Short mmCIF file of C-alpha atoms in Angstrom, two decimals:
data_model
loop_
_atom_site.label_atom_id
_atom_site.label_comp_id
_atom_site.label_asym_id
_atom_site.label_seq_id
_atom_site.Cartn_x
_atom_site.Cartn_y
_atom_site.Cartn_z
CA ASP A 409 84.56 117.86 99.47
CA ALA A 410 81.32 116.49 99.76
CA ALA A 411 81.51 116.74 103.61
CA GLN A 412 81.99 120.70 103.31
CA LYS A 413 79.07 121.10 100.44
CA PHE A 414 76.68 118.91 102.17
CA PRO A 415 77.51 118.88 106.04
CA ASP A 416 74.09 117.34 106.75
CA ARG A 417 74.14 114.44 105.09
CA TYR A 418 78.28 113.69 105.00
CA GLY A 419 79.36 115.30 108.21
CA ALA A 420 78.98 112.18 110.71
CA LEU A 421 79.98 110.34 107.78
CA ASN A 422 83.48 111.98 106.66
CA GLY A 423 83.99 111.70 110.80
CA GLN A 424 84.00 108.25 110.78
CA ALA A 425 85.84 107.93 107.53
CA ARG A 426 89.04 110.32 108.51
CA SER A 427 88.81 108.11 112.34
CA LEU A 428 89.19 104.57 110.23
CA ARG A 429 91.83 106.10 108.10
CA SER A 430 94.05 107.57 111.05
CA ALA A 431 93.84 103.68 112.60
CA ALA A 432 94.95 102.27 109.62
CA ASP A 433 97.64 104.56 109.00
CA SER A 434 98.77 103.64 112.64
CA LEU A 435 98.49 100.02 111.83
CA VAL A 436 100.21 100.39 108.62
CA ARG A 437 103.14 102.43 110.37
CA HIS A 438 103.61 99.85 113.13
CA ILE A 439 103.65 97.13 110.54
CA GLU A 440 106.45 99.02 108.81
CA GLY A 441 108.47 99.32 112.15
CA ILE A 442 108.16 95.87 112.52
CA LYS A 443 109.45 95.17 108.97
CA LEU A 444 112.26 97.61 109.30
CA LYS A 445 113.97 96.00 112.50
CA ALA A 446 113.66 92.76 111.17
CA LEU A 447 115.27 93.55 107.83
CA ALA A 448 118.20 95.88 109.99
CA GLU A 449 118.55 92.83 112.10
CA ALA A 450 119.03 90.26 109.29
CA GLU A 451 121.11 92.50 107.18
CA GLY A 452 123.06 94.22 110.48
CA LEU A 453 122.00 97.26 109.49
CA ASP A 454 121.17 101.03 111.01
CA LEU A 455 117.50 101.81 109.99
CA GLN A 456 118.34 104.66 108.31
CA GLU A 457 120.71 102.43 105.65
CA LEU A 458 117.20 100.49 105.08
CA GLN A 459 115.11 103.14 104.45
CA GLY A 460 114.80 105.81 101.16
CA ARG A 461 112.50 107.85 99.20
CA ASP A 462 110.56 106.26 95.88
CA ALA A 463 109.36 108.29 93.24
CA THR A 464 106.93 109.86 95.25
CA GLY A 465 108.88 110.81 97.97
CA ARG A 466 107.39 108.65 100.44
CA ASP A 467 109.85 106.73 102.77
CA SER A 468 110.14 102.97 101.31
CA LEU A 469 112.19 99.95 102.37
CA LEU A 470 115.32 98.72 100.54
CA ALA A 471 113.76 96.19 98.29
CA LEU A 472 113.87 92.96 98.83
CA ARG A 473 116.00 91.87 96.05
CA HIS A 474 118.92 93.85 97.39
CA ILE A 475 118.90 91.99 100.64
CA GLU A 476 121.27 89.35 100.84
CA ALA A 477 120.09 87.06 104.09
CA LYS A 478 116.37 86.16 102.16
CA ASP A 479 116.69 82.54 103.58
CA ASP A 480 117.61 83.81 107.15
CA ARG A 481 115.16 82.26 109.46
CA GLU A 482 116.22 82.85 112.44
CA VAL A 483 115.06 86.66 112.82
CA ILE A 484 111.62 86.27 112.18
CA THR A 485 110.91 83.89 114.34
CA ARG A 486 112.54 85.01 117.32
CA LEU A 487 111.20 88.71 116.87
CA LEU A 488 107.31 87.83 115.81
CA VAL A 489 107.02 84.24 117.89
CA GLY A 490 109.79 83.04 120.11
CA SER A 491 111.00 79.76 120.79
CA GLU A 492 107.54 78.26 121.60
CA PRO A 493 105.52 78.23 118.50
CA ALA A 494 102.56 77.29 120.56
CA ASP A 495 103.11 79.97 123.48
CA PRO A 496 104.01 83.25 121.15
CA ILE A 497 105.97 86.37 123.23
CA ASP A 498 103.61 89.32 123.95
CA GLY A 499 104.29 92.41 123.94
CA PRO A 500 104.83 95.45 121.09
CA GLY A 501 106.83 94.06 117.92
CA GLY A 502 105.94 90.65 118.01
CA ALA A 503 103.29 88.54 116.00
CA LYS A 504 100.76 88.08 119.10
CA ASP A 505 100.51 92.09 119.52
CA LEU A 506 100.07 92.25 115.85
CA LYS A 507 97.47 89.75 115.85
CA GLU A 508 95.57 91.42 118.46
CA ARG A 509 95.83 94.88 116.55
CA ILE A 510 94.38 93.79 113.41
CA VAL A 511 91.53 92.09 115.21
CA ARG A 512 90.76 95.60 116.74
CA PHE A 513 90.85 96.98 113.25
CA ARG A 514 88.95 94.32 111.89
CA ASP A 515 86.00 94.87 114.48
CA HIS A 516 86.05 98.62 113.68
CA LEU A 517 85.72 98.40 110.69
CA LYS A 518 82.88 95.71 110.61
CA GLU A 519 80.96 98.06 113.98
CA LEU A 520 80.90 100.73 111.07
CA CYS A 521 78.86 98.26 108.42
CA ALA A 522 78.05 95.36 109.88
CA GLU A 523 74.18 96.16 110.19
CA ARG A 524 73.27 97.56 106.94
CA SER A 525 75.93 95.84 104.67
CA PRO A 526 76.35 92.37 105.93
CA GLU A 527 77.63 90.92 103.21
CA LEU A 528 81.17 93.72 103.34
CA ALA A 529 81.38 92.06 107.15
CA SER A 530 81.54 88.56 106.03
CA ALA A 531 84.14 89.60 103.18
CA ILE A 532 86.19 91.67 106.02
CA ASP A 533 86.20 88.74 108.38
CA LEU A 534 87.71 86.34 105.58
CA LEU A 535 89.85 88.52 104.13
CA PHE A 536 91.30 89.06 107.96
CA ALA A 537 90.77 85.31 109.20
CA MET A 538 93.09 85.34 112.12
CA GLU A 539 92.47 81.98 113.40
CA GLY A 540 94.80 78.65 113.61
CA ALA A 541 95.32 75.99 110.37
CA THR A 542 96.96 72.54 109.88
CA ASP A 543 99.95 72.76 108.13
CA GLY A 544 100.95 70.43 105.40
CA SER A 545 101.36 67.38 107.75
CA GLY A 546 98.46 68.04 109.49
CA THR A 547 99.40 69.30 113.17
CA TRP A 548 97.34 72.38 114.07
CA ASN A 549 98.85 75.95 114.39
CA ASN A 550 98.39 79.45 115.45
CA TRP A 551 98.01 82.12 113.41
CA GLU A 552 101.55 83.28 114.68
CA SER A 553 103.10 80.15 114.90
CA LEU A 554 101.58 79.28 111.15
CA ASN A 555 102.67 82.86 108.96
CA PHE A 556 106.05 83.76 111.14
CA TYR A 557 107.78 80.63 112.86
CA ASP A 558 110.75 78.83 111.15
CA VAL A 559 109.76 80.81 107.89
CA PRO A 560 112.55 82.42 105.57
CA LEU A 561 113.02 86.48 106.30
CA VAL A 562 111.57 87.12 102.28
CA ALA A 563 108.65 85.10 103.11
CA GLY A 564 107.78 87.08 106.44
CA ILE A 565 108.31 90.17 105.24
CA ALA A 566 106.28 89.32 102.25
CA HIS A 567 103.26 88.47 104.16
CA LEU A 568 103.74 91.90 106.49
CA SER A 569 103.38 93.65 103.37
CA LYS A 570 100.60 91.65 102.33
CA LEU A 571 98.73 92.52 105.82
CA GLN A 572 99.85 96.32 104.99
CA ALA A 573 97.69 95.69 101.10
CA ASP A 574 94.83 94.33 103.13
CA ILE A 575 94.48 97.10 105.39
CA ARG A 576 94.51 99.48 103.16
CA SER A 577 92.00 97.90 100.53
CA ALA A 578 89.78 97.15 103.51
CA GLU A 579 90.10 101.03 104.55
CA ASN A 580 89.16 101.75 100.67
CA ASP A 581 85.95 99.56 100.43
CA VAL A 582 84.38 101.00 103.54
CA VAL A 583 85.13 104.75 102.94
CA LYS A 584 83.37 103.75 99.80
CA TRP A 585 80.49 102.31 101.16
CA LEU A 586 80.39 105.08 103.88
CA TYR A 587 79.59 107.59 101.46
CA ARG A 588 77.52 105.43 98.93
CA SER A 589 75.36 104.47 101.93
CA ALA A 590 74.35 108.55 102.41
CA THR A 591 73.04 108.32 99.13
CA THR A 592 70.75 105.56 99.23
CA GLU A 593 67.86 107.19 100.52
CA THR A 594 68.56 109.85 97.62
CA ARG A 595 66.06 109.55 94.65
CA VAL A 596 67.78 110.81 91.34
CA MET A 597 65.94 112.60 88.51
CA SER A 598 67.34 112.57 85.02
CA ASN A 599 64.93 115.96 84.48
CA VAL A 600 64.10 119.48 85.61
CA ALA A 601 60.94 121.49 84.32
CA SER A 602 59.79 125.15 85.77
CA ALA A 603 56.47 125.18 87.37
CA VAL A 604 53.62 127.93 88.18
CA VAL A 605 51.63 127.22 90.77
CA PRO A 606 49.25 130.51 91.11
CA ARG A 607 47.33 131.18 94.61
CA SER A 608 44.60 131.60 93.05
CA ASN A 609 42.52 130.49 90.24
CA VAL A 610 40.26 133.45 90.14
CA VAL A 611 41.65 136.98 89.36
CA MET A 612 39.56 140.36 89.00
CA VAL A 613 40.18 143.05 87.32
CA GLY A 614 42.75 145.18 89.55
CA ASP A 615 43.67 142.29 91.56
CA THR A 616 47.67 141.15 91.35
CA PHE A 617 48.55 137.60 89.61
CA ALA A 618 50.25 135.78 92.35
CA ALA A 619 51.93 132.41 91.67
CA ASP A 620 54.64 130.27 92.96
CA VAL A 621 57.47 129.60 90.74
CA PHE A 622 59.89 127.28 91.03
CA LEU A 623 61.42 124.25 89.46
CA ALA A 624 60.67 120.17 89.97
CA ALA A 625 62.41 117.76 89.26
CA TYR A 626 61.11 114.29 87.50
CA ASP A 627 62.58 110.83 85.97
CA GLU A 628 61.05 109.84 82.84
CA LYS A 629 62.39 105.65 83.18
CA ASN A 630 60.68 105.94 86.74
CA ARG A 631 57.00 107.49 86.11
CA ALA A 632 55.11 108.40 89.25
CA ARG A 633 51.95 106.84 90.35
CA ILE A 634 49.47 109.77 91.79
CA ASP A 635 46.66 108.21 93.74
CA LEU A 636 42.89 109.90 93.96
CA ALA A 637 40.62 109.70 97.02
CA GLY A 638 38.93 106.85 96.48
CA GLY A 639 41.80 104.60 95.38
CA ALA A 640 41.46 105.50 91.60
CA ASP A 641 44.98 106.18 89.69
CA LEU A 642 45.39 109.94 87.66
CA PRO A 643 46.42 109.51 84.31
CA LEU A 644 49.74 110.70 83.48
CA GLY A 645 50.77 112.09 80.22
CA ALA A 646 53.62 111.06 77.71
CA ASP A 647 55.45 114.13 79.88
CA GLY A 648 55.40 112.07 83.13
CA LYS A 649 52.88 114.89 84.40
CA GLY A 650 49.70 113.90 86.14
CA LYS A 651 46.36 115.46 84.10
CA LEU A 652 43.82 116.15 86.55
CA ARG A 653 40.62 117.09 85.01
CA LEU A 654 37.73 118.28 87.56
CA LYS A 655 34.60 119.72 87.16
CA ALA A 656 33.03 122.46 88.87
#
């Protein structure tokens, strides 16, 4: 784990990534609860009858192909929007509350990356565009009614599943960006060489020779530029090392 090996570089970013993952998990679970309730009411089943385990052992919903009430339009509309599309119902489980939760999640993502990566922030805005739009007849609709009013059950569930996938995709993109951002100022070197730097250029008989011995890193593809006092450049050898010659 990079955060454990390099806490100074990754510690704060790891905390941000964990917080983001927790927020994504909470939102995905909330949407899963909406799907469960809608399917249970449409099929007349208990919640437990709709849940199972997939091949990995995780909770999963009964596949839509096994749902008989695919074309039901009443349940999704009643639970998420209500009878007035222009004034969606408020409260947990409704589309208006869901929209507010997604907007908070979107803004959390943008707070992390907007200053240093405006392109990523713009992509997040596009992914979670929560504004209304016009329908096929040219009538303007809010986001809630556009996606969940008078739509078949299967379409409403599919859209909720897409929102879950978008949340996971955005979470993954921002977490990867967070860890990459920790190395943007890091110089990557292609080679290392041993270096011996004597502490004195003169050693008399009986004296002790002393030197600093260490590994020096350099990159053959990005040759250094060494400026001397007066503005002259120090010539470099084929090995990439500066060759300094001074008269005594």
